[in-house]
Each structure stands twice: as structure tokens, then as C-alpha cells.
Amino acid sequence: MRKIIMMAAGAAVLSASPAIAATEDTTMDVTANVLNSCTVSATPMAFGTLTTLGTGNIDSSSTVGVTCTLGATYVVSMDDGANDDAGQRRLAHATDATQFIAYDVYSDAARSTVWNATTTPAAATGTGSQQDLTAYGRIPSTAAAVIAGNYSDSVVVTVTF
């Protein structure tokens, strides 16, 4: 009987002790790959309502906004527009295909450096926020007289990064 009591007491001790749980750990790799990225936008360049040409320079400007990944190096270029003639940008009359107004876009306020596909402002580095560049437009004082009407052009602005 003493053996049974001892066994019962041993069983009671074992059942009163907490169960031992096992654990195992691993690591989970977490990664991200940030690519250089840029977007570009431009406000319209409007020379306004004109009554005469050829009496003085007519100036305008536009803002080119560039947003690039922090640290991304970029360059902004422009083509010669939809109506260029041997690299000369021209505004075209809306209905008369023989009427044009010569103009150009410059990267500096003095309007001495034409902004095109080969002559661009110096490379810049993205900040992650929009960086604004000013495009300076000019219809030169040498522009020939044209008939009345609406004139327009479309210049493609490209950011290379």
C-alpha cells in the first residue's frame, strides 16, 4: 500500500508542475528596392495678346517642375517644337499654314543660351520634392509681321535621369 501512496504522491507532484513548452525562432528578411524616378511638368508659356511685331523683344516665361528621387542626377531638355524650321522654334497660325512667328526658349534670364536638346541647364540632383526651373521665352524684335489670329506651338520637355 505504501508503494501505491508513493506512486500517487509522485503523480500528484508531476500533475501540479507546469507544462514545459518548446519554442523555435527564425528571422524574416524585409527588403525594399528604391529606384531612381523623376516626373516633369511645365506651365504654359503665354506671350499674351500682341498688336505688333518687330518693334521690340516680347518676353514670357514658364516654370518647369521636376520631382526626382533623393540623390537622382537629372538633366532637362526640350525639343525644337512642332513647327521648327532648321532648329528655329515657331508659333504657327491656327488656320493659315504659311504664317509663323519665330521665338525661342532660353535657360537663363539674359536669354543668351537657347534651351534645346543639346544645350541644357547643368545637371541637378533630386531632393525628393519638386524643384522648379524657369524657361525664358522671347519673340525677338526682328520677328516679321503676320496676319491676326491665334498662334501656338508645342515643345516636348524631357527629364533624363
PDB file of C-alpha atoms in Angstrom:
ATOM      1  CA  MET A   1       0.000   0.000   0.000  1.00  0.00           C
ATOM      2  CA  ARG A   2       2.866   2.248   0.770  1.00  0.00           C
ATOM      3  CA  LYS A   3       4.004   1.825  -2.845  1.00  0.00           C
ATOM      4  CA  ILE A   4       0.617   2.940  -4.129  1.00  0.00           C
ATOM      5  CA  ILE A   5       0.630   6.008  -1.907  1.00  0.00           C
ATOM      6  CA  MET A   6       4.133   6.903  -3.102  1.00  0.00           C
ATOM      7  CA  MET A   7       3.130   6.496  -6.716  1.00  0.00           C
ATOM      8  CA  ALA A   8       0.013   8.563  -6.143  1.00  0.00           C
ATOM      9  CA  ALA A   9       2.071  11.259  -4.454  1.00  0.00           C
ATOM     10  CA  GLY A  10       4.566  11.242  -7.309  1.00  0.00           C
ATOM     11  CA  ALA A  11       1.751  11.527  -9.841  1.00  0.00           C
ATOM     12  CA  ALA A  12       0.279  14.411  -7.882  1.00  0.00           C
ATOM     13  CA  VAL A  13       3.636  16.227  -7.910  1.00  0.00           C
ATOM     14  CA  LEU A  14       4.001  15.740 -11.645  1.00  0.00           C
ATOM     15  CA  SER A  15       0.481  16.958 -12.362  1.00  0.00           C
ATOM     16  CA  ALA A  16       0.958  20.057 -10.195  1.00  0.00           C
ATOM     17  CA  SER A  17       4.116  21.233 -12.003  1.00  0.00           C
ATOM     18  CA  PRO A  18       3.655  23.467 -15.067  1.00  0.00           C
ATOM     19  CA  ALA A  19       3.967  22.005 -18.525  1.00  0.00           C
ATOM     20  CA  ILE A  20       7.217  22.839 -20.263  1.00  0.00           C
ATOM     21  CA  ALA A  21       6.610  24.460 -23.717  1.00  0.00           C
ATOM     22  CA  ALA A  22       9.158  24.407 -26.515  1.00  0.00           C
ATOM     23  CA  THR A  23       9.866  27.388 -28.840  1.00  0.00           C
ATOM     24  CA  GLU A  24      11.799  27.894 -32.006  1.00  0.00           C
ATOM     25  CA  ASP A  25      12.801  31.198 -33.666  1.00  0.00           C
ATOM     26  CA  THR A  26      13.610  32.257 -37.198  1.00  0.00           C
ATOM     27  CA  THR A  27      14.257  35.592 -38.871  1.00  0.00           C
ATOM     28  CA  MET A  28      12.148  37.204 -41.580  1.00  0.00           C
ATOM     29  CA  ASP A  29      14.104  39.237 -44.127  1.00  0.00           C
ATOM     30  CA  VAL A  30      12.452  42.560 -45.017  1.00  0.00           C
ATOM     31  CA  THR A  31      13.718  44.406 -48.093  1.00  0.00           C
ATOM     32  CA  ALA A  32      12.889  47.332 -50.356  1.00  0.00           C
ATOM     33  CA  ASN A  33      14.413  48.475 -53.626  1.00  0.00           C
ATOM     34  CA  VAL A  34      14.107  52.216 -54.308  1.00  0.00           C
ATOM     35  CA  LEU A  35      14.552  53.068 -57.979  1.00  0.00           C
ATOM     36  CA  ASN A  36      15.542  56.449 -59.338  1.00  0.00           C
ATOM     37  CA  SER A  37      12.409  58.099 -60.639  1.00  0.00           C
ATOM     38  CA  CYS A  38      11.520  61.537 -61.984  1.00  0.00           C
ATOM     39  CA  THR A  39       8.425  63.376 -63.151  1.00  0.00           C
ATOM     40  CA  VAL A  40       8.344  66.634 -65.090  1.00  0.00           C
ATOM     41  CA  SER A  41       5.647  69.251 -65.648  1.00  0.00           C
ATOM     42  CA  ALA A  42       5.547  72.667 -67.297  1.00  0.00           C
ATOM     43  CA  THR A  43       3.229  75.640 -67.075  1.00  0.00           C
ATOM     44  CA  PRO A  44       2.120  77.245 -70.354  1.00  0.00           C
ATOM     45  CA  MET A  45       4.305  79.958 -71.841  1.00  0.00           C
ATOM     46  CA  ALA A  46       1.924  82.691 -72.954  1.00  0.00           C
ATOM     47  CA  PHE A  47       3.174  85.714 -74.877  1.00  0.00           C
ATOM     48  CA  GLY A  48      -0.248  87.319 -74.470  1.00  0.00           C
ATOM     49  CA  THR A  49      -2.231  89.454 -76.857  1.00  0.00           C
ATOM     50  CA  LEU A  50       0.006  91.187 -79.373  1.00  0.00           C
ATOM     51  CA  THR A  51      -0.798  94.106 -81.663  1.00  0.00           C
ATOM     52  CA  THR A  52       2.540  94.484 -83.433  1.00  0.00           C
ATOM     53  CA  LEU A  53       5.725  92.527 -84.004  1.00  0.00           C
ATOM     54  CA  GLY A  54       9.172  93.803 -84.889  1.00  0.00           C
ATOM     55  CA  THR A  55       9.225  96.820 -82.586  1.00  0.00           C
ATOM     56  CA  GLY A  56      10.916  95.197 -79.591  1.00  0.00           C
ATOM     57  CA  ASN A  57      11.507  91.891 -77.863  1.00  0.00           C
ATOM     58  CA  ILE A  58       8.429  90.258 -76.366  1.00  0.00           C
ATOM     59  CA  ASP A  59       9.303  88.149 -73.349  1.00  0.00           C
ATOM     60  CA  SER A  60       7.494  85.482 -71.377  1.00  0.00           C
ATOM     61  CA  SER A  61       8.395  82.619 -69.066  1.00  0.00           C
ATOM     62  CA  SER A  62       7.273  79.216 -67.880  1.00  0.00           C
ATOM     63  CA  THR A  63       8.006  77.076 -64.856  1.00  0.00           C
ATOM     64  CA  VAL A  64       9.339  73.572 -65.399  1.00  0.00           C
ATOM     65  CA  GLY A  65       8.816  71.445 -62.295  1.00  0.00           C
ATOM     66  CA  VAL A  66      10.967  68.356 -61.760  1.00  0.00           C
ATOM     67  CA  THR A  67      10.466  65.870 -58.942  1.00  0.00           C
ATOM     68  CA  CYS A  68      13.146  63.185 -58.661  1.00  0.00           C
ATOM     69  CA  THR A  69      14.138  60.598 -56.108  1.00  0.00           C
ATOM     70  CA  LEU A  70      16.535  61.937 -53.477  1.00  0.00           C
ATOM     71  CA  GLY A  71      20.048  61.784 -54.951  1.00  0.00           C
ATOM     72  CA  ALA A  72      18.993  61.063 -58.562  1.00  0.00           C
ATOM     73  CA  THR A  73      21.015  63.122 -61.044  1.00  0.00           C
ATOM     74  CA  TYR A  74      18.914  64.555 -63.872  1.00  0.00           C
ATOM     75  CA  VAL A  75      19.022  66.851 -66.901  1.00  0.00           C
ATOM     76  CA  VAL A  76      16.056  68.620 -68.513  1.00  0.00           C
ATOM     77  CA  SER A  77      15.999  69.117 -72.277  1.00  0.00           C
ATOM     78  CA  MET A  78      13.481  70.483 -74.771  1.00  0.00           C
ATOM     79  CA  ASP A  79      12.867  69.690 -78.398  1.00  0.00           C
ATOM     80  CA  ASP A  80      12.553  72.390 -81.077  1.00  0.00           C
ATOM     81  CA  GLY A  81       8.753  72.295 -81.071  1.00  0.00           C
ATOM     82  CA  ALA A  82       6.204  71.031 -83.565  1.00  0.00           C
ATOM     83  CA  ASN A  83       6.743  73.877 -86.061  1.00  0.00           C
ATOM     84  CA  ASP A  84      10.518  74.307 -86.106  1.00  0.00           C
ATOM     85  CA  ASP A  85      12.383  75.288 -89.235  1.00  0.00           C
ATOM     86  CA  ALA A  86      16.029  74.179 -89.150  1.00  0.00           C
ATOM     87  CA  GLY A  87      16.123  74.497 -85.366  1.00  0.00           C
ATOM     88  CA  GLN A  88      14.204  77.787 -85.183  1.00  0.00           C
ATOM     89  CA  ARG A  89      11.135  77.415 -82.994  1.00  0.00           C
ATOM     90  CA  ARG A  90       7.999  78.940 -84.495  1.00  0.00           C
ATOM     91  CA  LEU A  91       4.452  79.621 -83.398  1.00  0.00           C
ATOM     92  CA  ALA A  92       2.074  78.527 -86.180  1.00  0.00           C
ATOM     93  CA  HIS A  93      -1.178  80.254 -87.141  1.00  0.00           C
ATOM     94  CA  ALA A  94      -4.237  78.159 -86.252  1.00  0.00           C
ATOM     95  CA  THR A  95      -5.671  78.093 -89.812  1.00  0.00           C
ATOM     96  CA  ASP A  96      -3.091  79.576 -92.222  1.00  0.00           C
ATOM     97  CA  ALA A  97      -0.148  77.173 -92.616  1.00  0.00           C
ATOM     98  CA  THR A  98       2.011  79.910 -94.177  1.00  0.00           C
ATOM     99  CA  GLN A  99       2.048  82.193 -91.123  1.00  0.00           C
ATOM    100  CA  PHE A 100       4.636  81.766 -88.351  1.00  0.00           C
ATOM    101  CA  ILE A 101       6.127  83.802 -85.513  1.00  0.00           C
ATOM    102  CA  ALA A 102       9.748  82.978 -84.664  1.00  0.00           C
ATOM    103  CA  TYR A 103      10.524  82.591 -80.964  1.00  0.00           C
ATOM    104  CA  ASP A 104      12.875  80.699 -78.695  1.00  0.00           C
ATOM    105  CA  VAL A 105      13.191  79.346 -75.176  1.00  0.00           C
ATOM    106  CA  TYR A 106      16.245  80.072 -73.037  1.00  0.00           C
ATOM    107  CA  SER A 107      17.665  78.629 -69.840  1.00  0.00           C
ATOM    108  CA  ASP A 108      18.867  81.981 -68.482  1.00  0.00           C
ATOM    109  CA  ALA A 109      17.154  85.279 -67.689  1.00  0.00           C
ATOM    110  CA  ALA A 110      19.517  87.140 -70.041  1.00  0.00           C
ATOM    111  CA  ARG A 111      18.111  84.959 -72.842  1.00  0.00           C
ATOM    112  CA  SER A 112      21.560  84.163 -74.174  1.00  0.00           C
ATOM    113  CA  THR A 113      21.522  80.328 -74.005  1.00  0.00           C
ATOM    114  CA  VAL A 114      18.872  78.559 -76.065  1.00  0.00           C
ATOM    115  CA  TRP A 115      17.349  75.631 -74.181  1.00  0.00           C
ATOM    116  CA  ASN A 116      17.034  72.663 -76.518  1.00  0.00           C
ATOM    117  CA  ALA A 117      18.049  69.010 -76.770  1.00  0.00           C
ATOM    118  CA  THR A 118      21.793  69.731 -76.845  1.00  0.00           C
ATOM    119  CA  THR A 119      22.089  72.913 -74.785  1.00  0.00           C
ATOM    120  CA  THR A 120      20.568  72.218 -71.386  1.00  0.00           C
ATOM    121  CA  PRO A 121      20.953  73.652 -67.904  1.00  0.00           C
ATOM    122  CA  ALA A 122      23.583  71.931 -65.764  1.00  0.00           C
ATOM    123  CA  ALA A 123      22.674  68.567 -64.291  1.00  0.00           C
ATOM    124  CA  ALA A 124      20.898  68.751 -60.957  1.00  0.00           C
ATOM    125  CA  THR A 125      20.305  66.310 -58.123  1.00  0.00           C
ATOM    126  CA  GLY A 126      16.849  65.301 -56.928  1.00  0.00           C
ATOM    127  CA  THR A 127      15.692  66.206 -53.442  1.00  0.00           C
ATOM    128  CA  GLY A 128      12.512  64.123 -53.372  1.00  0.00           C
ATOM    129  CA  SER A 129      10.496  67.344 -53.670  1.00  0.00           C
ATOM    130  CA  GLN A 130       9.643  69.446 -56.708  1.00  0.00           C
ATOM    131  CA  GLN A 131      12.478  71.614 -57.967  1.00  0.00           C
ATOM    132  CA  ASP A 132      11.479  74.476 -60.259  1.00  0.00           C
ATOM    133  CA  LEU A 133      13.417  75.711 -63.277  1.00  0.00           C
ATOM    134  CA  THR A 134      12.432  78.796 -65.245  1.00  0.00           C
ATOM    135  CA  ALA A 135      12.183  78.651 -69.025  1.00  0.00           C
ATOM    136  CA  TYR A 136      12.567  82.134 -70.514  1.00  0.00           C
ATOM    137  CA  GLY A 137      10.772  82.761 -73.814  1.00  0.00           C
ATOM    138  CA  ARG A 138      11.337  85.520 -76.348  1.00  0.00           C
ATOM    139  CA  ILE A 139       9.809  86.641 -79.600  1.00  0.00           C
ATOM    140  CA  PRO A 140      12.693  88.725 -80.990  1.00  0.00           C
ATOM    141  CA  SER A 141      12.408  92.294 -82.163  1.00  0.00           C
ATOM    142  CA  THR A 142      13.253  91.018 -85.659  1.00  0.00           C
ATOM    143  CA  ALA A 143      10.012  88.989 -85.883  1.00  0.00           C
ATOM    144  CA  ALA A 144       8.198  89.624 -89.168  1.00  0.00           C
ATOM    145  CA  ALA A 145       4.658  90.999 -89.302  1.00  0.00           C
ATOM    146  CA  VAL A 146       1.960  88.330 -89.552  1.00  0.00           C
ATOM    147  CA  ILE A 147      -1.808  88.196 -90.020  1.00  0.00           C
ATOM    148  CA  ALA A 148      -4.100  88.310 -86.998  1.00  0.00           C
ATOM    149  CA  GLY A 149      -5.127  85.079 -85.348  1.00  0.00           C
ATOM    150  CA  ASN A 150      -4.155  82.513 -82.766  1.00  0.00           C
ATOM    151  CA  TYR A 151      -0.623  81.128 -82.908  1.00  0.00           C
ATOM    152  CA  SER A 152       0.714  78.161 -80.969  1.00  0.00           C
ATOM    153  CA  ASP A 153       3.441  75.571 -80.710  1.00  0.00           C
ATOM    154  CA  SER A 154       4.089  72.503 -78.572  1.00  0.00           C
ATOM    155  CA  VAL A 155       7.516  71.858 -77.080  1.00  0.00           C
ATOM    156  CA  VAL A 156       8.323  68.473 -75.545  1.00  0.00           C
ATOM    157  CA  VAL A 157      10.122  68.795 -72.212  1.00  0.00           C
ATOM    158  CA  THR A 158      12.155  65.705 -71.247  1.00  0.00           C
ATOM    159  CA  VAL A 159      13.836  64.797 -67.978  1.00  0.00           C
ATOM    160  CA  THR A 160      16.687  62.293 -68.308  1.00  0.00           C
ATOM    161  CA  PHE A 161      17.864  60.609 -65.122  1.00  0.00           C
TER     162      PHE A 161
END
